PDB file of C-alpha atoms in Angstrom:
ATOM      1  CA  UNK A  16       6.720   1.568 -14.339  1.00  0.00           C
ATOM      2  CA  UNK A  17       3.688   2.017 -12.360  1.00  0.00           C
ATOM      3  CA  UNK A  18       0.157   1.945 -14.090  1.00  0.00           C
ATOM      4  CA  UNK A  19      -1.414   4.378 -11.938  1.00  0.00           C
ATOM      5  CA  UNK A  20      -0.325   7.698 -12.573  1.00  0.00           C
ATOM      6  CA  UNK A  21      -0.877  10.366 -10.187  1.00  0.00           C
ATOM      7  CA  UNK A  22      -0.246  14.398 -10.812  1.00  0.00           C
ATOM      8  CA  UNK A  23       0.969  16.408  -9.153  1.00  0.00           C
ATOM      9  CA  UNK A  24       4.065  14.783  -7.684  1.00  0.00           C
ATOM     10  CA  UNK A  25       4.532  17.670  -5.273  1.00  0.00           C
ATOM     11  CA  UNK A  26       1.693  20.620  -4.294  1.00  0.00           C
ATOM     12  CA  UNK A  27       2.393  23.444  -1.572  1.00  0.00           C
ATOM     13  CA  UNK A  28      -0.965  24.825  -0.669  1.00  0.00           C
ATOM     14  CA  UNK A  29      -1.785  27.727   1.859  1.00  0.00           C
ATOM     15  CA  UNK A  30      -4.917  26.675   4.186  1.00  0.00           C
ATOM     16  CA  UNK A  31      -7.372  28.916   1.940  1.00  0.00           C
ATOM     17  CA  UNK A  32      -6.633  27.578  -1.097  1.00  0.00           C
ATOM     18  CA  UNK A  33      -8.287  24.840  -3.640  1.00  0.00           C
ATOM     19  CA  UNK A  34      -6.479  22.294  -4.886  1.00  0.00           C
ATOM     20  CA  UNK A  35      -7.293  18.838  -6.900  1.00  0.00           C
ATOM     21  CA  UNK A  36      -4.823  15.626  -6.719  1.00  0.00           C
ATOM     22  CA  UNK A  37      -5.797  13.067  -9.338  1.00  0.00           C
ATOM     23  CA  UNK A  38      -5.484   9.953 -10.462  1.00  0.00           C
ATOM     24  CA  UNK A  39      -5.377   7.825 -13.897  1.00  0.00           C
ATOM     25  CA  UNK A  40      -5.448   4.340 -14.810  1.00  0.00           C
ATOM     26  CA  UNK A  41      -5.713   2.345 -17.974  1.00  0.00           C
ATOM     27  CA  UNK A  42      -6.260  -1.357 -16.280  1.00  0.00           C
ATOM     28  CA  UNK A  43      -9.366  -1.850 -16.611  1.00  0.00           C
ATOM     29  CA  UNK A  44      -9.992  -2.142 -12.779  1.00  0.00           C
ATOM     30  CA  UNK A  45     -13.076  -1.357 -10.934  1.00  0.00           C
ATOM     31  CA  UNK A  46     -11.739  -0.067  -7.402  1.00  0.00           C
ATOM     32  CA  UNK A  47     -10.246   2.999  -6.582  1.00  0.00           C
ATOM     33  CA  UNK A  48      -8.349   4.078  -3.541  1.00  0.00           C
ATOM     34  CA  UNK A  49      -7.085   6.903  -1.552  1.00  0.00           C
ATOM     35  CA  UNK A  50      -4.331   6.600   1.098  1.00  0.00           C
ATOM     36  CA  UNK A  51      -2.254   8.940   3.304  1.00  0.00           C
ATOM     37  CA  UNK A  52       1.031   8.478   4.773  1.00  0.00           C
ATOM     38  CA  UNK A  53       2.486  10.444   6.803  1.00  0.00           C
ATOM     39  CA  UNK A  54       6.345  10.274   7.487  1.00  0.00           C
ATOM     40  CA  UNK A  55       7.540   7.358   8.981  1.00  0.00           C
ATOM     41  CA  UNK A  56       4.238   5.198   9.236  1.00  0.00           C
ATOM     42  CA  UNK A  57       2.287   3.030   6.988  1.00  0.00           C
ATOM     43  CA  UNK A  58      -0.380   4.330   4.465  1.00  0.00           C
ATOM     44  CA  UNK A  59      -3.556   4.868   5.553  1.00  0.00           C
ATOM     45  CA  UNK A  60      -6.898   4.309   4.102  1.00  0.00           C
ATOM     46  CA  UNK A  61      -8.961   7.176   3.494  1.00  0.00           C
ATOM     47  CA  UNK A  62     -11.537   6.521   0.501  1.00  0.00           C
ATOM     48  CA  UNK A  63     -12.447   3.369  -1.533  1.00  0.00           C
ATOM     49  CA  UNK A  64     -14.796   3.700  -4.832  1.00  0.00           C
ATOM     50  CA  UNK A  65     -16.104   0.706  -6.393  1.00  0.00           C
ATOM     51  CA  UNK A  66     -17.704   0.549  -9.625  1.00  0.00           C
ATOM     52  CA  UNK A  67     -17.507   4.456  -9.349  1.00  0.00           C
ATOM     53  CA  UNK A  68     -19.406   4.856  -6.222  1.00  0.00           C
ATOM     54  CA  UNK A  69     -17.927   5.459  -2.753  1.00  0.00           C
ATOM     55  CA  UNK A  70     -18.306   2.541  -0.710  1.00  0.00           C
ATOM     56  CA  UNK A  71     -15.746   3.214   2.349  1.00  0.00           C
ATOM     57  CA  UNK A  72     -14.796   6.539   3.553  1.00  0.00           C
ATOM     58  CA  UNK A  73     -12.533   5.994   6.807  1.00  0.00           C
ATOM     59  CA  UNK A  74     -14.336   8.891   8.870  1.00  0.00           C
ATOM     60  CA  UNK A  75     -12.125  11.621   6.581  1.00  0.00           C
ATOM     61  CA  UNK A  76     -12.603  14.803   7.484  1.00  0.00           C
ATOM     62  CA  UNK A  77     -14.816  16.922   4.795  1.00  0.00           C
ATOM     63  CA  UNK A  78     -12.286  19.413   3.471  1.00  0.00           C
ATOM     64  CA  UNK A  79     -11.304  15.950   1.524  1.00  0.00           C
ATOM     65  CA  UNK A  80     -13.659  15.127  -1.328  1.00  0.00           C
ATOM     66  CA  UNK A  81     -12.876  12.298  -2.993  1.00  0.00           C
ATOM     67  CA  UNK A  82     -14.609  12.142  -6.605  1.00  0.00           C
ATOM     68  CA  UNK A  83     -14.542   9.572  -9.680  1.00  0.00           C
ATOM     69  CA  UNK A  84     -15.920  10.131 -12.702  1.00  0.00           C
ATOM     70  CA  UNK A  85     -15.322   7.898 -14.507  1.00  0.00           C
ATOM     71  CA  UNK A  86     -14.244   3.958 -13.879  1.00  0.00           C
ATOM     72  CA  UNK A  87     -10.321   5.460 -15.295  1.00  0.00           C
ATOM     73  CA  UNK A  88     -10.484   8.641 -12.727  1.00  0.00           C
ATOM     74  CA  UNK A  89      -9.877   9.156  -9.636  1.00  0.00           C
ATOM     75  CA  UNK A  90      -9.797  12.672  -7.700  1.00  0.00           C
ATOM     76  CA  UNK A  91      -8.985  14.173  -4.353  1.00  0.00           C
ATOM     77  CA  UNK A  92     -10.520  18.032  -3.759  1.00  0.00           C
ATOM     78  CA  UNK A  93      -9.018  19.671  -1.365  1.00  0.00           C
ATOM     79  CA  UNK A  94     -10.026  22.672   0.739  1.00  0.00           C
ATOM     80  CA  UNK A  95      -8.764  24.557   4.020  1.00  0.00           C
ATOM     81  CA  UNK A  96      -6.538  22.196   4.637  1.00  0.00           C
ATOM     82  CA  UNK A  97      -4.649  22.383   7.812  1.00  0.00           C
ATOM     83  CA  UNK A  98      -1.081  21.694   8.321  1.00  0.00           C
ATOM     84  CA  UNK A  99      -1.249  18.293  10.140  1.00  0.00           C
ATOM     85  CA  UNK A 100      -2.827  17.321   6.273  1.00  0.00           C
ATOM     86  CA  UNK A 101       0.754  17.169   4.722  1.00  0.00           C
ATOM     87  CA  UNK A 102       1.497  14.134   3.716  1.00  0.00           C
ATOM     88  CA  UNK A 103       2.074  11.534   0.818  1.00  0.00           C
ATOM     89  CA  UNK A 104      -1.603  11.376  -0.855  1.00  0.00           C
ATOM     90  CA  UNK A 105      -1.359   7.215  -3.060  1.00  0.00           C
ATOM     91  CA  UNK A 106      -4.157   6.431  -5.290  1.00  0.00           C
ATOM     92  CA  UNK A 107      -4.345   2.705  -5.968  1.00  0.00           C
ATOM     93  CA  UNK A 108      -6.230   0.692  -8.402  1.00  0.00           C
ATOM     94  CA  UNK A 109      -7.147  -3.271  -8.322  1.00  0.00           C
ATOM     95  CA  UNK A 110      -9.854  -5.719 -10.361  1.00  0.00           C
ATOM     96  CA  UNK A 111     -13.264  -6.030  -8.720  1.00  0.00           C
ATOM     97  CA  UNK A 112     -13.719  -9.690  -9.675  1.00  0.00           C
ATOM     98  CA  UNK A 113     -14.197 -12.747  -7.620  1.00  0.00           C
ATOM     99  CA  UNK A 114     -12.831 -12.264  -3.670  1.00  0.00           C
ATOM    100  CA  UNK A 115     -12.356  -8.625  -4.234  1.00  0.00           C
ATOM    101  CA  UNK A 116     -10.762  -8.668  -1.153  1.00  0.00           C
ATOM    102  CA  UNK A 117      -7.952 -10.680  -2.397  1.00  0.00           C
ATOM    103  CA  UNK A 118      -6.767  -8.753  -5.270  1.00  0.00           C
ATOM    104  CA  UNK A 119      -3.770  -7.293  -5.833  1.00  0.00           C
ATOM    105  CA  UNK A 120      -3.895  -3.107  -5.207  1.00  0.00           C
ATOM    106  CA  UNK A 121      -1.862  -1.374  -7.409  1.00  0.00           C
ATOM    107  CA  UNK A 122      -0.402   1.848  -6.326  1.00  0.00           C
ATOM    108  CA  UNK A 123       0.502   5.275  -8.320  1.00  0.00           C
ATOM    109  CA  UNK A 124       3.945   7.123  -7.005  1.00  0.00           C
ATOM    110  CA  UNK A 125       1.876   9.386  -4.936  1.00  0.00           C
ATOM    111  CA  UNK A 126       1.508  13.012  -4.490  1.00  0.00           C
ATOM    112  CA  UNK A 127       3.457  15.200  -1.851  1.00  0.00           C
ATOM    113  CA  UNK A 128       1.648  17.802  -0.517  1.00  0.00           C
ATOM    114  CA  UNK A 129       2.456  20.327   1.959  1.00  0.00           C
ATOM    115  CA  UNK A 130       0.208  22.836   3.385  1.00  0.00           C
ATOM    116  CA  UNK A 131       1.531  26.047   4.607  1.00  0.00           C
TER     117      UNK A 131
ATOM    118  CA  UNK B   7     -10.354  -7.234  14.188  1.00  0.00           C
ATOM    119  CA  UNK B   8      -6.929  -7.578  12.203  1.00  0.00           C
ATOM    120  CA  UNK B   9      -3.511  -6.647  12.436  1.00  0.00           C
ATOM    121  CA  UNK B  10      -0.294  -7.094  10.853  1.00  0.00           C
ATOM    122  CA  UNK B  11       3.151  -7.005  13.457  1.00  0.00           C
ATOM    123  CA  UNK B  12       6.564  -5.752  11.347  1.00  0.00           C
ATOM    124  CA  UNK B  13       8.622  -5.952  15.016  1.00  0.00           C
ATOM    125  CA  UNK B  14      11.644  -4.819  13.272  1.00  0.00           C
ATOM    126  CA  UNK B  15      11.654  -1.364  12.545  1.00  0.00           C
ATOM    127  CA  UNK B  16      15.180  -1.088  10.803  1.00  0.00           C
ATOM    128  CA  UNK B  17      17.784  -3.368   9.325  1.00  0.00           C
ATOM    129  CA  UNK B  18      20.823  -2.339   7.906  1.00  0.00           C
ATOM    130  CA  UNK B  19      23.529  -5.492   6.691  1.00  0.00           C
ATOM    131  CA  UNK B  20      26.276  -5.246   4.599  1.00  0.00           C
ATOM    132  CA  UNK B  21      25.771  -5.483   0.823  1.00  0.00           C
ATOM    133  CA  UNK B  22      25.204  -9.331  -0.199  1.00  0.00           C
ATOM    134  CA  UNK B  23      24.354 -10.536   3.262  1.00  0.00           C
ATOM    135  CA  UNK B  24      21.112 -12.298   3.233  1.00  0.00           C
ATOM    136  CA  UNK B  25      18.806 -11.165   5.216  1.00  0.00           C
ATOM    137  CA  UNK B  26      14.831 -11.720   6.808  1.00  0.00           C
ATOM    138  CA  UNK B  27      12.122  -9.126   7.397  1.00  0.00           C
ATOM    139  CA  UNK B  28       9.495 -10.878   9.587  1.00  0.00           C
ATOM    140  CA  UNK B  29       5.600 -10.387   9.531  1.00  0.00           C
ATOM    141  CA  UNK B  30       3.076 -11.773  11.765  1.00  0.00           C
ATOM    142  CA  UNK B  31      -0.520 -11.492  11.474  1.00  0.00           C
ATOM    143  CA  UNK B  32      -4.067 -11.769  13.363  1.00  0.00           C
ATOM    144  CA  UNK B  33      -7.300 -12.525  11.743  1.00  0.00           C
ATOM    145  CA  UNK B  34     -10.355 -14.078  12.622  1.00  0.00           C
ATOM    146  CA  UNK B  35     -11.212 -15.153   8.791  1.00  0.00           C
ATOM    147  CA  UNK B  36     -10.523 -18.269   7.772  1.00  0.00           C
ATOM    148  CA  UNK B  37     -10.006 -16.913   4.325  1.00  0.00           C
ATOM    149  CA  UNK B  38      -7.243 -13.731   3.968  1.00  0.00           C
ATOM    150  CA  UNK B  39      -4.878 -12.380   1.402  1.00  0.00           C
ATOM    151  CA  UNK B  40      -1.008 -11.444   2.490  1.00  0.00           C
ATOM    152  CA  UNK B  41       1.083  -8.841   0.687  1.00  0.00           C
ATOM    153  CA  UNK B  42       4.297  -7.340   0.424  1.00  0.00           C
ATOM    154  CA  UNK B  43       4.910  -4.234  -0.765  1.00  0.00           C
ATOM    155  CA  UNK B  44       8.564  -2.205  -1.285  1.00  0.00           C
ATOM    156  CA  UNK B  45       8.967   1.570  -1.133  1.00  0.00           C
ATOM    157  CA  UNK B  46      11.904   3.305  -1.997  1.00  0.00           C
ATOM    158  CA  UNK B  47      12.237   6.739  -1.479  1.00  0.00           C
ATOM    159  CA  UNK B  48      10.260   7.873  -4.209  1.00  0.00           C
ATOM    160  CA  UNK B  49       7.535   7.266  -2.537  1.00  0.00           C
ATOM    161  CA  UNK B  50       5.603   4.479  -4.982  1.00  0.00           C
ATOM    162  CA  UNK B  51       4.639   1.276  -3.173  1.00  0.00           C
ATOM    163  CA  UNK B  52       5.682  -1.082  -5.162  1.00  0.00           C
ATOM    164  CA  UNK B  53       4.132  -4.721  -5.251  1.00  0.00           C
ATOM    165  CA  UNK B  54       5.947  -7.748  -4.501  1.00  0.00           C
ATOM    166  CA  UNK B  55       3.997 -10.644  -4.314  1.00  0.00           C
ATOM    167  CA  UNK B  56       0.082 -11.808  -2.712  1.00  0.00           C
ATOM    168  CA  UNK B  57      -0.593 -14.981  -0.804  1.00  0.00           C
ATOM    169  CA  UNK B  58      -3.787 -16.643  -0.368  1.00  0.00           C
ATOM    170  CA  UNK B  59      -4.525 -18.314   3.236  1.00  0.00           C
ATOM    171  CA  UNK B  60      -5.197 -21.652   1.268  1.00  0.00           C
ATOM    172  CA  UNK B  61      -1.975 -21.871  -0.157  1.00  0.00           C
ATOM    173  CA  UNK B  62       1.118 -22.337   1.934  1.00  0.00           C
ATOM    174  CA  UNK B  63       3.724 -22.720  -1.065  1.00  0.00           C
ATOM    175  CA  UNK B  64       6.679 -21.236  -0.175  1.00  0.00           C
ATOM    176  CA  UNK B  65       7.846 -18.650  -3.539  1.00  0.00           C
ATOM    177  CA  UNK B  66      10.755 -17.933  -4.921  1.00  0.00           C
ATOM    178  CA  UNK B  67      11.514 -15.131  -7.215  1.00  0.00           C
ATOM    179  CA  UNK B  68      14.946 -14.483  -8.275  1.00  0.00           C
ATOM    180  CA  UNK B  69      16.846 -13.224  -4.662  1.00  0.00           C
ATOM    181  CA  UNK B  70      13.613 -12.989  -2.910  1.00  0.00           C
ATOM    182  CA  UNK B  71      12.029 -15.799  -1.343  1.00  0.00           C
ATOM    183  CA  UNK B  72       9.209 -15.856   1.016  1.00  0.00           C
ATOM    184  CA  UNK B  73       8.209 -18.521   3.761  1.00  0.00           C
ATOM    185  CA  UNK B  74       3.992 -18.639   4.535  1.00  0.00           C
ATOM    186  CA  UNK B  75       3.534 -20.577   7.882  1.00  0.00           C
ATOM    187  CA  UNK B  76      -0.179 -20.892   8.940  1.00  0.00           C
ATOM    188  CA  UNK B  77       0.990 -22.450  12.192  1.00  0.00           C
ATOM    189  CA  UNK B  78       2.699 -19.542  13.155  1.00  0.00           C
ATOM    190  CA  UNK B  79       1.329 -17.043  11.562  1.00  0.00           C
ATOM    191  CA  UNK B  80       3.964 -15.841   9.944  1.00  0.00           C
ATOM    192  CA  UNK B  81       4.803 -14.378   6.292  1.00  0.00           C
ATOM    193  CA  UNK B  82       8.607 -14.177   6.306  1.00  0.00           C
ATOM    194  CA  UNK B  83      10.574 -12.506   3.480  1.00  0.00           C
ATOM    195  CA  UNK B  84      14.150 -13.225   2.608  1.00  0.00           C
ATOM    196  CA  UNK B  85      16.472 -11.105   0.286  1.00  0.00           C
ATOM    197  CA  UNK B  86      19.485 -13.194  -0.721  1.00  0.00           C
ATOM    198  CA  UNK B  87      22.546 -11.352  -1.563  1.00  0.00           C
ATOM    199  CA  UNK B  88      21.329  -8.527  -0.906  1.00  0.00           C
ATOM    200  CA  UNK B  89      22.000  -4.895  -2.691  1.00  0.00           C
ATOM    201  CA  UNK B  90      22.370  -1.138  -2.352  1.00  0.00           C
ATOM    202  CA  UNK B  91      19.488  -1.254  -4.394  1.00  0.00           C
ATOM    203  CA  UNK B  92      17.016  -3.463  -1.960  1.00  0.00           C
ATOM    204  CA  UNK B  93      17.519  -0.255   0.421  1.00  0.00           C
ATOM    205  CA  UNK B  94      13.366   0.517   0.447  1.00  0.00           C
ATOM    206  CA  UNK B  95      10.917   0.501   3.434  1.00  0.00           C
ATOM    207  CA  UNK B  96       9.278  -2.967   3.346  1.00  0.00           C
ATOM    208  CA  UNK B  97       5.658  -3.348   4.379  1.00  0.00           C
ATOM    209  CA  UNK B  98       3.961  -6.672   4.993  1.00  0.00           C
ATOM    210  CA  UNK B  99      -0.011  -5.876   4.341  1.00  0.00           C
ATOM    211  CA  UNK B 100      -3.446  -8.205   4.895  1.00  0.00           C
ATOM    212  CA  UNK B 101      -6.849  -8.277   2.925  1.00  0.00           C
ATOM    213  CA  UNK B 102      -9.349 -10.424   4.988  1.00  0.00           C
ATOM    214  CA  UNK B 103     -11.457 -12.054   2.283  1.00  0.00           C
ATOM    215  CA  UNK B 104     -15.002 -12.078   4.256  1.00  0.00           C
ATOM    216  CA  UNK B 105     -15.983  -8.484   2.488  1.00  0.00           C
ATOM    217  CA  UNK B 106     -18.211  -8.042  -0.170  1.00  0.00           C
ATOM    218  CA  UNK B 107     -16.574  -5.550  -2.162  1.00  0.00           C
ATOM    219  CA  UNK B 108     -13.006  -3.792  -2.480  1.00  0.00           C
ATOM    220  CA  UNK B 109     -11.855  -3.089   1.629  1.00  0.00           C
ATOM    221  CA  UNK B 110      -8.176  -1.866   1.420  1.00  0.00           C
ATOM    222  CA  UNK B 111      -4.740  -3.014   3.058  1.00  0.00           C
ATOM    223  CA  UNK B 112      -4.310  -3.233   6.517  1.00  0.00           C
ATOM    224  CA  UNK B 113      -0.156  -2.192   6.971  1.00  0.00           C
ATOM    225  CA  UNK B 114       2.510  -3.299   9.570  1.00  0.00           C
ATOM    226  CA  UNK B 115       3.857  -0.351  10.527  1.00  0.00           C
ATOM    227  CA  UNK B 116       6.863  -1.307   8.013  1.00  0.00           C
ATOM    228  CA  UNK B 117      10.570  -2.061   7.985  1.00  0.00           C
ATOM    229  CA  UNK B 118      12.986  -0.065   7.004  1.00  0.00           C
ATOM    230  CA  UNK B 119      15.749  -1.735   5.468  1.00  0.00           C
ATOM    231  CA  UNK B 120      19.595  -0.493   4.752  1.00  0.00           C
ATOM    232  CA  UNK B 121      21.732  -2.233   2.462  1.00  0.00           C
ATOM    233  CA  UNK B 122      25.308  -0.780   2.842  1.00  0.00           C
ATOM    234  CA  UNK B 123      27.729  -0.607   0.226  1.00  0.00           C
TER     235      UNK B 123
END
């Protein structure tokens, strides 16, 4: 079983609404992540936190706001989302020690959403 | 820049027929990670096993069984015998290991394999 737990599994959303996706783990890691996938292709990174602070954020459009509070927590605001945004939304999780680079990401099951 | 090449978008063999998912790769760092990752339908990526560019020891796990060649820059998996339940999209992933901090995956575009019954 997967050590990064993610809820919800699946969210339908109209465009106007606000929604949170979020993320838990208990491994003691210091990176955070957020992908989207979309059907049929490869995830795609959207947001990386390390040591709670955002250090990448792949040119995402604002009505995503990523948030961590806390080095276990991981969240994913969403607002006036459009359409195109539904997708599988994976967290992920790895240590922050050494060649960060080269540790192992851990992903959660992800979160379906579909905006209508 | 990098990039990770899954050429084969689907497979589909007959339960216990081995079978190869190939991966090629482009980097410019002399130091870089390699990953495989499995997704069923679920949804989860599911981790499979991480190579460092220093070490080109071929691993064996059970059926699975993966081939590292430098020269060719190639990270080959092989399912032996292969089952219903392998069926998963496969995706072969790089980490180049010049950043300072946590970077992310860069994904072939994944291989979708079907084990029939």
């Amino acid at each position: 079983d997967t050590e990064v737990t993610q809820t919800p599994k699946h969210l339908v959303m109209g465009m106007t609404n606000k929604k949170s996706l979020k993320c838990e783990q208990h491994m003691g890691h210091r990176a955070m992540y957020w992908y989207k996938q979309k059907a049929k292709k490869p995830p795609e990174l959207m947001f990386v936190y390390s040591y709670e602070k955002l250090s990448i954020n792949e040119s995402v459009p604002s009505r995503f706001s990523p948030e961590c509070p806390n080095s276990s927590l991981l969240n994913l605001h969403l607002h006036a989302l459009q359409p195109e945004d539904s997708a599988l939304y994976l967290c992920a999780s790895s240590r922050l020690v050494g060649r960060s680079s080269g540790n192992t990401i851990y992903f959660g099951e992800g979160s379906w959403l579909t905006v209508v | 820049a990098q990039k990770v090449t899954q050429a084969q978008t689907e497979i589909s063999v007959v339960e216990k027929e081995d079978v190869t998912l190939d991966c090629v790769y482009e980097t410019r760092d002399t130091t870089y990670y390699l990953f495989w990752y499995k997704q069923p339908p679920s949804g989860e990526l599911v981790f499979l096993i991480r190579r460092n560019s220093f070490d080109e020891q071929n691993e064996i796990s059970g059926r699975y069984s993966w081939n590292f060649q430098k020269s060719t820059s190639s990270f080959n998996f092989t399912i032996t015998a292969s089952q219903v339940v392998d069926s998963a999209v496969y995706f072969c992933a790089l980490s180049e290991g010049s950043g300072g901090g946590a970077d992310g995956l860069t994904f072939g575009k994944g291989t979708h394999l079907i084990i029939q019954p």
